Each structure stands twice: as structure tokens, then as C-alpha cells.
mmCIF file of C-alpha atoms and ligand atoms in Angstrom:
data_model
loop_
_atom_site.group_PDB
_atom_site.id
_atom_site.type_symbol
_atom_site.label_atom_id
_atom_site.label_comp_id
_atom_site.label_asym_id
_atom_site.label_seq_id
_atom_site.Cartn_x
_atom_site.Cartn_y
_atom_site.Cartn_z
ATOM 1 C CA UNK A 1 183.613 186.732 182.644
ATOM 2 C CA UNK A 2 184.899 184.664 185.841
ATOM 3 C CA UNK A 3 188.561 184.734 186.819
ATOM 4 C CA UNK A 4 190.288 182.348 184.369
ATOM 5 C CA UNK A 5 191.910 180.635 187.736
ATOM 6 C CA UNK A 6 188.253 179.421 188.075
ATOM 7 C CA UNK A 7 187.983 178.105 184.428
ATOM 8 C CA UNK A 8 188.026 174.037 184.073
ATOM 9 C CA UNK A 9 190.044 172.484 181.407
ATOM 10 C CA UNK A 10 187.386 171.712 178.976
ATOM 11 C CA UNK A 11 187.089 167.704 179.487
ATOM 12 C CA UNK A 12 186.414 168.513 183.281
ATOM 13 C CA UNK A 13 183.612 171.060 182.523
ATOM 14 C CA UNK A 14 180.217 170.281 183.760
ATOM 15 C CA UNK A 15 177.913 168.794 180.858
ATOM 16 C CA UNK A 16 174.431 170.678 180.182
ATOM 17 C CA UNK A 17 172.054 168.017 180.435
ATOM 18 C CA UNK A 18 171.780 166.210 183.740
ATOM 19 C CA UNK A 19 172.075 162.755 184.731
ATOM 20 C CA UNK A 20 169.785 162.514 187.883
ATOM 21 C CA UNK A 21 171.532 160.015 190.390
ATOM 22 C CA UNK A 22 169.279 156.791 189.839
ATOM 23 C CA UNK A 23 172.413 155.234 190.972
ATOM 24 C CA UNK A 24 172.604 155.979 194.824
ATOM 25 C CA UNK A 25 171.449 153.769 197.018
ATOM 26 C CA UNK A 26 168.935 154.966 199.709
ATOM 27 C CA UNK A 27 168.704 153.054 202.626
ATOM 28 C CA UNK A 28 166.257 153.720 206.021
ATOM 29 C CA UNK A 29 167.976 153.421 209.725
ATOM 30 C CA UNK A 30 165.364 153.407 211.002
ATOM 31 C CA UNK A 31 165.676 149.627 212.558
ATOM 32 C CA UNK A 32 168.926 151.292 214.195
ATOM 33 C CA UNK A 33 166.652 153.966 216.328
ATOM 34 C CA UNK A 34 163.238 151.621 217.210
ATOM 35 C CA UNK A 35 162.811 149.143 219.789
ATOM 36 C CA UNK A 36 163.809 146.494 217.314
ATOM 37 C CA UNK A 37 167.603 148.274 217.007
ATOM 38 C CA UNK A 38 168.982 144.972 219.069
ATOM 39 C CA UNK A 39 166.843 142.439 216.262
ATOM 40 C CA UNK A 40 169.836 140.290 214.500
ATOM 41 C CA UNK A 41 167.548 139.688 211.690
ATOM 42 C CA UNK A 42 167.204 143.477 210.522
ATOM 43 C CA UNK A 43 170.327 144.308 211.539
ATOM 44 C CA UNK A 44 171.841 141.687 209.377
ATOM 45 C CA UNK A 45 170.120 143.273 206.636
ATOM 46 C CA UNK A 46 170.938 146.878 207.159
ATOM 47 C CA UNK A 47 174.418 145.884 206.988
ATOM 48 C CA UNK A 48 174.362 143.992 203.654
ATOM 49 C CA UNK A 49 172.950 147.021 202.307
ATOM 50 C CA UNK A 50 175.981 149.043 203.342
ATOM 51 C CA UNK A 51 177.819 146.714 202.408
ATOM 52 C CA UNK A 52 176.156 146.578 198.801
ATOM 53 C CA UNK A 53 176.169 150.482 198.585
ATOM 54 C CA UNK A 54 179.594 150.785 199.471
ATOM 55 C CA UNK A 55 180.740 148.127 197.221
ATOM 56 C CA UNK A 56 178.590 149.277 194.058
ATOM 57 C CA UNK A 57 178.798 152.872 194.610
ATOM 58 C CA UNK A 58 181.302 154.511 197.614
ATOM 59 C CA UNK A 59 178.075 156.794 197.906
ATOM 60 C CA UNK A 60 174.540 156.692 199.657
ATOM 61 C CA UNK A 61 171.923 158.488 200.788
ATOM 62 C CA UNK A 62 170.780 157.345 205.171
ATOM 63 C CA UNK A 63 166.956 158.628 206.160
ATOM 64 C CA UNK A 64 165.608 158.510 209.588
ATOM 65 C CA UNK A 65 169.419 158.506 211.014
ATOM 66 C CA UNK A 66 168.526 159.898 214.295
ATOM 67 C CA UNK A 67 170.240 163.369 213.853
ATOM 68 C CA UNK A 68 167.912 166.132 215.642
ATOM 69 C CA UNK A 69 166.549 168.088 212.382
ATOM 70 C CA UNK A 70 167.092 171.165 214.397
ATOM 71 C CA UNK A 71 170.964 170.659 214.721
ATOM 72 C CA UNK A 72 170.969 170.826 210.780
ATOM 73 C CA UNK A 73 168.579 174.112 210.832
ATOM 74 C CA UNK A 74 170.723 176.137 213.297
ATOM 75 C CA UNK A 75 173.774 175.639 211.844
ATOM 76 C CA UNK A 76 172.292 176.408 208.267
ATOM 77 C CA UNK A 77 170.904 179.585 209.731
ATOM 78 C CA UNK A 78 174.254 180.436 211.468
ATOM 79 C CA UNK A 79 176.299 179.336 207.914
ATOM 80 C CA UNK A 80 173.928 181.692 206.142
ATOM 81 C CA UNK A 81 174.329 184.620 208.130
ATOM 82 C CA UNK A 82 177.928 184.377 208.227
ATOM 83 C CA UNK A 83 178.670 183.845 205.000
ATOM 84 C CA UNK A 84 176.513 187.055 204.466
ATOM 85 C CA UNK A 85 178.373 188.943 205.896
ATOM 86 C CA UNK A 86 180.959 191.807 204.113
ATOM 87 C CA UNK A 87 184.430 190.010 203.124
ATOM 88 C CA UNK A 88 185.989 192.251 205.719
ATOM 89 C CA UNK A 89 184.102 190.781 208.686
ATOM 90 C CA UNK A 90 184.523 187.440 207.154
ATOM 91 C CA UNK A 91 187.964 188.037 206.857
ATOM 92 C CA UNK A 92 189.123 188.688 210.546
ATOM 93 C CA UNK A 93 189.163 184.755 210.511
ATOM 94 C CA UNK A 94 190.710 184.068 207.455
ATOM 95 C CA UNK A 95 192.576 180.531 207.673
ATOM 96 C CA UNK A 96 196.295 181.118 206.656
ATOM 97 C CA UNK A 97 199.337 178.940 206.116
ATOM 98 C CA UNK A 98 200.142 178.352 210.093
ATOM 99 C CA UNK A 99 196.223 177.458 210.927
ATOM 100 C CA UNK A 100 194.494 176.061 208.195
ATOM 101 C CA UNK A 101 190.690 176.667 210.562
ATOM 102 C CA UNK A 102 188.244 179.261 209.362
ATOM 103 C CA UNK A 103 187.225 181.524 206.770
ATOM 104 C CA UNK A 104 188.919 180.975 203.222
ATOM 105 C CA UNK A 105 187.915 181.881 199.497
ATOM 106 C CA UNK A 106 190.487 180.863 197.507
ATOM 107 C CA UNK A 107 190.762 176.929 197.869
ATOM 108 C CA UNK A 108 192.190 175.038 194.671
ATOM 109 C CA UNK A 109 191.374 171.357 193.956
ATOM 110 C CA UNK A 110 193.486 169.864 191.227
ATOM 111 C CA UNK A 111 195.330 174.054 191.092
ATOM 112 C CA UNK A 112 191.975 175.257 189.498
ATOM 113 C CA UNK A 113 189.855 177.306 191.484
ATOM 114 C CA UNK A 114 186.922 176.652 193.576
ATOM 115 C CA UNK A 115 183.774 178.845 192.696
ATOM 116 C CA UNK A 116 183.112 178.385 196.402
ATOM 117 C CA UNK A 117 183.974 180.022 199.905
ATOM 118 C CA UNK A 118 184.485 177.590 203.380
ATOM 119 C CA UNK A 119 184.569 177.368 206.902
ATOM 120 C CA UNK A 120 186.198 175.154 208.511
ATOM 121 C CA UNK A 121 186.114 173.821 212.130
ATOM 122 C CA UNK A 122 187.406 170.563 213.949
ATOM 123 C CA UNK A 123 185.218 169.094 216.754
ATOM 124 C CA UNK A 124 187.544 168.962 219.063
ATOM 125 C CA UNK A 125 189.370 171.802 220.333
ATOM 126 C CA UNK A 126 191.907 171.863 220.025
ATOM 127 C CA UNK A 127 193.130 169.522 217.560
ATOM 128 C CA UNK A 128 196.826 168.835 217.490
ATOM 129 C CA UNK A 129 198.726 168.051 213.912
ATOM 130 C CA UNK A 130 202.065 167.153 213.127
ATOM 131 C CA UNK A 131 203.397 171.332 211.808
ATOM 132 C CA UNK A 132 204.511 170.140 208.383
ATOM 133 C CA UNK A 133 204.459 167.513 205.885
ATOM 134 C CA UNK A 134 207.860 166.197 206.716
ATOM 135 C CA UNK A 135 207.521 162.596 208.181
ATOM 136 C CA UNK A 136 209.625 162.634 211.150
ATOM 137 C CA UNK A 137 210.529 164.232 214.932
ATOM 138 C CA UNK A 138 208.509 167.468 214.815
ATOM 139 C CA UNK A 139 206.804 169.232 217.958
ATOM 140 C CA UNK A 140 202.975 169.279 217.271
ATOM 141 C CA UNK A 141 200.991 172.128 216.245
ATOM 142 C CA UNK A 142 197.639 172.875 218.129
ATOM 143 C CA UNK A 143 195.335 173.928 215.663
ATOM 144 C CA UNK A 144 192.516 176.217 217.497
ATOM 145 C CA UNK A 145 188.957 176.736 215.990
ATOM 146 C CA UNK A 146 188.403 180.968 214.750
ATOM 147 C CA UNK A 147 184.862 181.727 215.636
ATOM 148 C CA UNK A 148 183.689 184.972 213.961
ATOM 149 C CA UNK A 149 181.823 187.560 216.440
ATOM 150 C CA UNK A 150 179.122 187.202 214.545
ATOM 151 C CA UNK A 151 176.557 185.545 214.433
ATOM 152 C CA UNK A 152 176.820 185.098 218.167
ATOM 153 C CA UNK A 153 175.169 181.420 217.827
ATOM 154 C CA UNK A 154 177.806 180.661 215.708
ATOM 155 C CA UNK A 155 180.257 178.490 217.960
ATOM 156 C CA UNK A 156 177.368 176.333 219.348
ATOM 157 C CA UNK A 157 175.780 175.310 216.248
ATOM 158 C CA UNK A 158 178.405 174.053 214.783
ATOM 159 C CA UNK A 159 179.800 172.036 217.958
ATOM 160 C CA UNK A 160 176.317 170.657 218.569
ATOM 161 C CA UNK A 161 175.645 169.934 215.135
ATOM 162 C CA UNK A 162 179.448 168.357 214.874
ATOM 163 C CA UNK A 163 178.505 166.397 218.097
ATOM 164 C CA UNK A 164 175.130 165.162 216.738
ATOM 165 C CA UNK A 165 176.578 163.782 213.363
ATOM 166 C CA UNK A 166 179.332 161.890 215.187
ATOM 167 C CA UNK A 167 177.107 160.013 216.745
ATOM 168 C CA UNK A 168 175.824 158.900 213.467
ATOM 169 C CA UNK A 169 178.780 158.501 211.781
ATOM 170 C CA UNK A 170 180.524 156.022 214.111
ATOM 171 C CA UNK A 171 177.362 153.953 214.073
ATOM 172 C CA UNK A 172 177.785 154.411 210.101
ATOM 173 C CA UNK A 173 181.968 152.959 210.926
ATOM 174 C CA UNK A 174 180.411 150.290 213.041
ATOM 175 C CA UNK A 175 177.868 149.213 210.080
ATOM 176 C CA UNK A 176 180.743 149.614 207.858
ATOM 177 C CA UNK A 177 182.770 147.230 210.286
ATOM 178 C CA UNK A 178 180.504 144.280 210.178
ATOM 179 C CA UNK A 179 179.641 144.816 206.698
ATOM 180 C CA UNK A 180 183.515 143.384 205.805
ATOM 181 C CA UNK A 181 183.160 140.724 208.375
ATOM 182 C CA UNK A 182 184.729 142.748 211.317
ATOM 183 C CA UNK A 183 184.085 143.246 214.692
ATOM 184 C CA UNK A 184 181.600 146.174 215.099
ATOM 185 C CA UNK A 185 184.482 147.919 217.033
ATOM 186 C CA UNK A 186 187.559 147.106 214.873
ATOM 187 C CA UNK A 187 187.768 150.472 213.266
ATOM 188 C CA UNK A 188 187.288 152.685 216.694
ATOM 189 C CA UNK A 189 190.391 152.871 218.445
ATOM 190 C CA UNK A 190 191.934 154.858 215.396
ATOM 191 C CA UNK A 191 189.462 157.820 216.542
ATOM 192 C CA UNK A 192 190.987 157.970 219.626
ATOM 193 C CA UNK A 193 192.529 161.632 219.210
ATOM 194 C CA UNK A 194 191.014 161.862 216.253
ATOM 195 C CA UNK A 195 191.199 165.285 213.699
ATOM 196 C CA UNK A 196 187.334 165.270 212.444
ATOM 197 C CA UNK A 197 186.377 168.633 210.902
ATOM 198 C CA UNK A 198 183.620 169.788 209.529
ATOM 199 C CA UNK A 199 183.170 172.361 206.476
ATOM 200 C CA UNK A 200 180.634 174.845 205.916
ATOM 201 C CA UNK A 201 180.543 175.164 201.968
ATOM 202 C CA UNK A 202 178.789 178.023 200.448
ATOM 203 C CA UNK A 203 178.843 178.025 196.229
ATOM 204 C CA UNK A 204 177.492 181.648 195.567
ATOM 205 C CA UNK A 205 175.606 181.916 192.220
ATOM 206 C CA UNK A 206 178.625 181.577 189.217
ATOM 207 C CA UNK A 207 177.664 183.887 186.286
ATOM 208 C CA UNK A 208 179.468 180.876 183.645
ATOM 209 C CA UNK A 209 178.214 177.433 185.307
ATOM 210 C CA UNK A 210 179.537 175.649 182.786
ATOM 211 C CA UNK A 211 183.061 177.036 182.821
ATOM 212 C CA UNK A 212 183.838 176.411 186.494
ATOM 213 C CA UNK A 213 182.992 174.464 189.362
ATOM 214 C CA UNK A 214 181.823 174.622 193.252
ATOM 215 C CA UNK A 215 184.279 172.172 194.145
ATOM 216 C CA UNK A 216 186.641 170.218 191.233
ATOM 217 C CA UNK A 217 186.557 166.394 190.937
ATOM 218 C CA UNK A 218 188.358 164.888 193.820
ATOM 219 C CA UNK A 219 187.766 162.173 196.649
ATOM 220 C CA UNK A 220 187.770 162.370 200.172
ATOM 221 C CA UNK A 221 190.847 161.588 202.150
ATOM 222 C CA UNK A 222 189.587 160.514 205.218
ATOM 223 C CA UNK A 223 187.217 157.631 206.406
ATOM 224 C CA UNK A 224 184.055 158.304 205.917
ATOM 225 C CA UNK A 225 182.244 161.350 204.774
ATOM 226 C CA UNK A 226 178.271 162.454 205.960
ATOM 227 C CA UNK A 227 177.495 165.575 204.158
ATOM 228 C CA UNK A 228 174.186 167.602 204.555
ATOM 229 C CA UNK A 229 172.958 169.535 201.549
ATOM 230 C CA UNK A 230 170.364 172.197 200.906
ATOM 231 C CA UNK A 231 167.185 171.764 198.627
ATOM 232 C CA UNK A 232 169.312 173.076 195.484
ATOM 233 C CA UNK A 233 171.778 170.194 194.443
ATOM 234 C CA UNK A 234 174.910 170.286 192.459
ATOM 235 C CA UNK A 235 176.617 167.174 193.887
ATOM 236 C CA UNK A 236 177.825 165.146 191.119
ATOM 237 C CA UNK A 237 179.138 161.159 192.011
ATOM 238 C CA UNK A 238 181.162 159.664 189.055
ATOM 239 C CA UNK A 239 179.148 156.439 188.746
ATOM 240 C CA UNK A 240 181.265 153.301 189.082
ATOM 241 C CA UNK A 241 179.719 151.375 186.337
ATOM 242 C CA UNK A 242 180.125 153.774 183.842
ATOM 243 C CA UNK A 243 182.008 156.891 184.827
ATOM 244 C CA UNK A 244 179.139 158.987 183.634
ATOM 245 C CA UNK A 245 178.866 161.720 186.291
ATOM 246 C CA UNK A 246 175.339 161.843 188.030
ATOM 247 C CA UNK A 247 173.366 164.004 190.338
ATOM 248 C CA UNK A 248 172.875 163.269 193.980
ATOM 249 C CA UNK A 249 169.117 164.787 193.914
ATOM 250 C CA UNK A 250 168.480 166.583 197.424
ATOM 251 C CA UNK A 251 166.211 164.436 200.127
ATOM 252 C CA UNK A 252 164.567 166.675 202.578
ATOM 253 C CA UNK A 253 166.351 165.623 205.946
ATOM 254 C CA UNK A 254 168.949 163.226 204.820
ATOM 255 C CA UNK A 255 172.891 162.824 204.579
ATOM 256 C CA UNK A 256 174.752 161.741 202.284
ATOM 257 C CA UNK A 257 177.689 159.387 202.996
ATOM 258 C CA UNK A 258 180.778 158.275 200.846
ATOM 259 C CA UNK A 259 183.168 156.475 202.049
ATOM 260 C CA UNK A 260 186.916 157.988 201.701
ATOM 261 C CA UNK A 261 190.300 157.273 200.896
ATOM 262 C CA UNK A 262 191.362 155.963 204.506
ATOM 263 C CA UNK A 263 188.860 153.255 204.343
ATOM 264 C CA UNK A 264 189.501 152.301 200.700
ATOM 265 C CA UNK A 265 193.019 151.262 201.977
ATOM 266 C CA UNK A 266 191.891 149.374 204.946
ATOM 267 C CA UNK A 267 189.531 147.674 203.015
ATOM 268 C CA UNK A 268 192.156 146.790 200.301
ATOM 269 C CA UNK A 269 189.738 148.101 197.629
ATOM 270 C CA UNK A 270 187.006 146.306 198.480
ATOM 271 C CA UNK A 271 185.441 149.567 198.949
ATOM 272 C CA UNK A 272 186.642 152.235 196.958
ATOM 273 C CA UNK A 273 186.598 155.597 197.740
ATOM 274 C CA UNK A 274 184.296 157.354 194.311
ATOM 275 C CA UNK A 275 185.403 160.773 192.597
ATOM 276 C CA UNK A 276 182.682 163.247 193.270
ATOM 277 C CA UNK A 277 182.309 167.451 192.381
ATOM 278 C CA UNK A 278 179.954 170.270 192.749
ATOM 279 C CA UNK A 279 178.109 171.890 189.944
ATOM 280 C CA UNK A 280 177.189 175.537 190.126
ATOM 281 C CA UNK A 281 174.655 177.062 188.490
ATOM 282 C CA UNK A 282 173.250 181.306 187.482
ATOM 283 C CA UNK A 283 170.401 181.579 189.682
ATOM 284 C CA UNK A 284 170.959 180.023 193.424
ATOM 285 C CA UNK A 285 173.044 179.962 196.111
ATOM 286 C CA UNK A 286 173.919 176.922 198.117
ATOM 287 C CA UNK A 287 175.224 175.746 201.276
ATOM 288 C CA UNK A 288 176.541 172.214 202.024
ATOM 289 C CA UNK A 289 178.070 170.536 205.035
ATOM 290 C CA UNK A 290 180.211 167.713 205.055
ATOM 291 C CA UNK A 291 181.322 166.093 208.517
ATOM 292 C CA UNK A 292 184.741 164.752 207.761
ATOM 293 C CA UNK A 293 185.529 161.064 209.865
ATOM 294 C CA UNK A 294 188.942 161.183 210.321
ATOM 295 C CA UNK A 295 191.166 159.569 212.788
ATOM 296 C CA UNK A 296 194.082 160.451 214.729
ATOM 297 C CA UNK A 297 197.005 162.248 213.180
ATOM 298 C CA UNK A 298 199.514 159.150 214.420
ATOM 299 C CA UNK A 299 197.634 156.745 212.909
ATOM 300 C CA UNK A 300 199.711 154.370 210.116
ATOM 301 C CA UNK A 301 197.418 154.157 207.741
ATOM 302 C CA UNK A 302 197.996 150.185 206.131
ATOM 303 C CA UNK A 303 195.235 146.994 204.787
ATOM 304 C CA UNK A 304 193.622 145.280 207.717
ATOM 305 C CA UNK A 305 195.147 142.564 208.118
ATOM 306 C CA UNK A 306 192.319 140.556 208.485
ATOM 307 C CA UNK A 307 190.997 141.226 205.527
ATOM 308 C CA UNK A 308 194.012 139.772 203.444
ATOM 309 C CA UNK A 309 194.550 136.572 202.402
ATOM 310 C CA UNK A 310 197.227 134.954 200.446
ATOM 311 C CA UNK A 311 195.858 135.518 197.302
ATOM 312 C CA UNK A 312 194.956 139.091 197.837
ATOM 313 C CA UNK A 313 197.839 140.298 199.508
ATOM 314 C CA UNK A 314 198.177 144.415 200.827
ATOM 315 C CA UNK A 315 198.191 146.783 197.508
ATOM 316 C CA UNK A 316 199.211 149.726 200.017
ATOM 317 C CA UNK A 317 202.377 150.112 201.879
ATOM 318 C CA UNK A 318 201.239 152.396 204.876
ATOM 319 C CA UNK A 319 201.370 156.074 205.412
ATOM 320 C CA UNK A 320 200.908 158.029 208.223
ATOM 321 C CA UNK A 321 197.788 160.234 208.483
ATOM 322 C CA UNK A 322 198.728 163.069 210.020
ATOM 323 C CA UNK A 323 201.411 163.333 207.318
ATOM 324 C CA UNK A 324 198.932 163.089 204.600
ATOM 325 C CA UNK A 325 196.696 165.728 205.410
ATOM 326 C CA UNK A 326 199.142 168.330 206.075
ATOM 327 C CA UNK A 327 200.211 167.583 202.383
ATOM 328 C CA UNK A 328 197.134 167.901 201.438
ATOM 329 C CA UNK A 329 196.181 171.342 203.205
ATOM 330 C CA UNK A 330 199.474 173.103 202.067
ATOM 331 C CA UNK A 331 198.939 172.504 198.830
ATOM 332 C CA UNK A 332 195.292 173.365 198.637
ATOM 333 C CA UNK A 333 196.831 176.589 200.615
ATOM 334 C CA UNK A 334 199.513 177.180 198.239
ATOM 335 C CA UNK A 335 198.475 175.804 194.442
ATOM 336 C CA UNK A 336 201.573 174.201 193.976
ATOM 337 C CA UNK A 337 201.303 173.389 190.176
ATOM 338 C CA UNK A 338 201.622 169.804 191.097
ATOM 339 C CA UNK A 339 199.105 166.885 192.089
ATOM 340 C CA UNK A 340 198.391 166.315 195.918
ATOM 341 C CA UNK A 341 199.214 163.431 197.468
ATOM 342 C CA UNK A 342 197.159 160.200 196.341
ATOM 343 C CA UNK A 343 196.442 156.623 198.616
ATOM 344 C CA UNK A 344 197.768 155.679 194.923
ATOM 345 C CA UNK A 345 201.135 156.897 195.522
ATOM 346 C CA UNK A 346 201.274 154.071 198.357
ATOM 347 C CA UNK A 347 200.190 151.610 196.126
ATOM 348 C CA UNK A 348 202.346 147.718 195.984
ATOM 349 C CA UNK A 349 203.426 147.596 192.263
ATOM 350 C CA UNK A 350 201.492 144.659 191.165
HETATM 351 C C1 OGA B 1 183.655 168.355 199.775
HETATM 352 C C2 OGA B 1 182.544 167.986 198.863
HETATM 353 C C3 OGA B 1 180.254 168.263 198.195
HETATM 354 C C4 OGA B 1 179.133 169.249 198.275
HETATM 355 O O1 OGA B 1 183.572 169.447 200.387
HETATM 356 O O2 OGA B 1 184.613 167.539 199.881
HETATM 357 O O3 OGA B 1 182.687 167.034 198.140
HETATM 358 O O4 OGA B 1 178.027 168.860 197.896
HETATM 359 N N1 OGA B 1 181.415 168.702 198.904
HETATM 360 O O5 OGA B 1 179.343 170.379 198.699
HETATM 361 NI NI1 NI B 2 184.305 165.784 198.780
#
């Protein structure tokens, strides 16, 4: 039997039969990486398909996206090793309440465990966040990354791999950008200082699948999300047409992107940021990697105000950032017996 902090409440328990995602959009950048990239024609196109994919579904699937295949197999192979390793080694960089970076078992979404174990790094190092969750007047904490001794090639993977997605995943903010009628850049100068981490999730095989899960329902607090996933799936998206929960099948060499909280508020809901989980299962192992766009910790998070009109006016008040993932991080740390902090605690009453 697993730990009953693992065990779901029996409405959020993964169903037996699976719905294979025929929901997701795929979509090819390749026009972005030719000698066509500069072609208004396909570019126009390439963004109303973002635009269509983030509007249907808050989730796709990018192919030929430029990102060096070998960035993705180094870190893997560095991921794999480490997690491998006793709990003791893996231990000696154990996150903890002060620095939330590193090696951690124990994570909680919605207070029920996570049949999972993470590591977490920001790109840049180091990052600096407000030291608690109270709003105002506090010093800033400088959060440095824990890099285990071993493996050695640890430190470089995952800073070359972190560099190699941003890349992408700006260009992905810039599609995003004109795909709302914006300037390509409108959305950039929140990144200046920006807290992007990456995750190394690894879901060991769970002896009672259907009890728990990898990682519980939630959504994505920042921007924009570009995960990479092994050949085993589990990633479940809660389609927006029908709130049946379907399987993001595995595409050799692809990401896949969601778009998060943060923009869902920009956007005023025209894009909404889509519940998604992981789904364990008896026999396999499996690592993912999510690259998590974020911006700066100052930021105000508020509707663009371009994008509001008389008749559609903000249904946010604004929210700082920086405050909003501390909350979130303590109480993943702590399993409050609460809810987190939600974008829909900001929302105008209608
Ligand atoms: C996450 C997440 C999905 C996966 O870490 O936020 O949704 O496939 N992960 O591991
Ligand atoms: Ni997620």
C-alpha cells in the first residue's frame, strides 16, 4: 500500500481507460528556422495557429523548434543519473524552507502528495525573490542554484539546456504577442530580471496508479510553460470542450507548451491557462522537464491594457509576482491544509 498522504480523493483519481489527446494541436516551426523565417505570408499563419491553439486548448505540441536534440539528451542523462542516486547523496541538496532550489520528495499540490521527486534550478544565478509572502518593504533574498557533486556534468546540462529552451520560448512569447494583435515585443520587458526555473521531474514506478498521482491537477502560474517529456507519457490536459481529461501522447523530439496563469490575466481570458496532471503507472519510470517562463519578481501582474475595451473591461485587479510565487512555494513547502493562491482570487466581481 502507498502512503495514504499520496492517496487522491476518489473524484480526482486517474480513470482506467485512456483518452489519447486527439485534442492538442501540433504545429511545425519550421518556417521560423528556414530561409523563409522573414516571409509575412507564413508567418501570418504560424501565428493564427497559436493563436487558435491557445484559444481552443492552453496546450500544444511545437516540432522542428530549433532546440539542439543533444541539449535535451544530456540533461536526460544527467537527470537520470542523479535521480539514481541513494536518497542520502540526493539529499545533501535538499531544498528547504529558506531556499526553495534543489532536491525535494515531498511536494504537495492541492495538500495531497506527489508520487514524484524534483529538481529544481533557475537560469539565472542567482535569482533574487522578495523573502516572504508579505507584500511590502522586505530586503530580497538571493536564491542560489545546489548542484549535487555528482554527476559532474550536472551544472552544465542543465544551464545549456535552460539557455537553449529560452531561446525558444521567447520566440514562443513573441508568437504569442502578435497572435492577440500586439507588438512582437510587448510582453519582453517583464523578463527583464526575470525568475525562470526549470524542473527536473522524475515519477518512479507507483505500485497503486490509480490511487495517486505524479503530479495533482493544477495550472501553471507563470507565463508560458515548454515541457520536454520522455517516450512513456502520463501527461493528462483537461480538455476545454468537455473537461474529459486526455493524454498528451509523447512525440519523439518535441515540447510541449501551455500557456500559464500570468498570461491568462494579461490576456483577460482570452487565453486561459488549462488544468493539467501526471498519471503514474506499475511498470516505468519517467522523467519530464518543464522550462518555467516567468518574469521578474517586481512585476504587477494586471490586463493589458490594450487589449480592453469598454465592453470587456479588466476581470483582474493586479498582483505582484514575486508575491505570488513565494505563496505558492511555502505552501507547497509546508501543506498548509488550505488552497494556494489562485489568479481567481484577483478576479473583478462581475
Ligand atoms: C509540472 C507539470 C507535467 C509533466 O511540473 O508543472 O505539469 O508531464 N508537469 O511532468
Ligand atoms: Ni504543470
Amino acid at each position: 500500500m502507498v502512503d495514504s498522504a499520496f492517496i487522491q480523493a476518489s473524484e480526482h483519481r486517474p480513470k482506467v481507460s485512456i483518452v489519447e489527446a486527439g485534442g492538442i494541436p501540433l504545429i511545425d516551426l519550421s518556417s521560423l528556422n528556414s530561409s523563409n523565417s522573414n516571409d509575412p505570408e507564413s508567418l501570418s499563419g504560424l501565428v493564427a495557429e497559436i493563436g487558435a491553439a491557445c484559444k481552443d486548448c492552453g496546450f500544444f505540441q511545437v516540432i522542428n523548434h530549433g532546440v539542439p536534440l543533444q541539449l535535451q539528451e544530456r540533461i536526460e542523462s544527467a537527470a537520470r543519473k542523479f535521480f539514481a542516486l541513494p536518497l542520502e547523496e540526493k539529499s545533501k541538496v535538499r531544498r528547504d524552507e529558506e531556499n526553495p532550489l534543489g532536491y525535494y520528495d515531498t511536494e504537495h499540490t492541492k495538500n495531497v502528495r506527489d508520487w514524484k521527486e524534483v529538481f529544481d534550478f533557475t537560469l539565472e544565478e542567482p535569482t533574487f525573490i522578495p523573502p516572504s509572502h508579505e507584500p511590502q518593504g522586505q530586503e530580497l533574498q538571493t536564491l542560489n542554484n545546489r548542484w549535487p557533486h555528482y554527476p559532474p556534468e550536472m551544472r552544465e546540462a542543465c544551464i545549456e539546456y535552460a539557455r537553449g529552451v529560452e531561446k525558444l520560448a521567447y520566440k514562443l512569447l513573441e508568437l504569442i504577442s502578435l497572435s492577440l494583435n500586439l507588438p512582437a515585443d510587448r510582453l519582453k520587458g517583464f523578463f527583464k530580471g526575470e525568475t525562470i526555473f526549470v524542473r527536473l521531474n522524475h515519477y518512479p514506478p507507483c505500485p497503486e496508479p490509480h490511487l495517486a498521482l505524479g503530479v495533482g491537477r493544477h495550472k501553471d502560474a507563470g507565463a508560458l510553460t515548454v515541457l520536454a517529456q520522455d517516450d512513456v507519457g502520463g501527461l493528462e490536459v483537461k480538455r476545454k470542450a468537455d473537461g474529459e481529461w486526455v493524454r498528451v501522447k509523447p512525440i519523439p523530439n518535441s515540447y510541449v507548451i501551455n500557456v500559464g496563469d500570468i498570461i491568462q490575466v494579461w490576456s483577460n481570458d482570452k487565453y486561459e491557462s488549462v488544468e493539467h496532471r501526471v498519471v503514474v503507472n506499475s511498470q516505468k519510470e519517467r522523467l519530464s522537464i518543464p522550462f518555467f517562463l516567468t518574469p521578474a519578481f517586481s512585476v504587477m501582474v494586471k490586463p493589458l491594457k490594450e487589449l480592453l475595451q469598454e465592453d470587456d473591461p479588466p476581470k483582474y485587479k493586479e498582483f505582484n509576482w514575486g508575491w505570488f510565487l513565494k505563496s505558492r512555494k511555502d505552501s507547497n513547502f509546508k501543506k498548509l491544509g488550505v488552497e494556494n493562491v489562485q489568479i481567481y482570487h484577483f478576479r473583478v466581481a462581475e
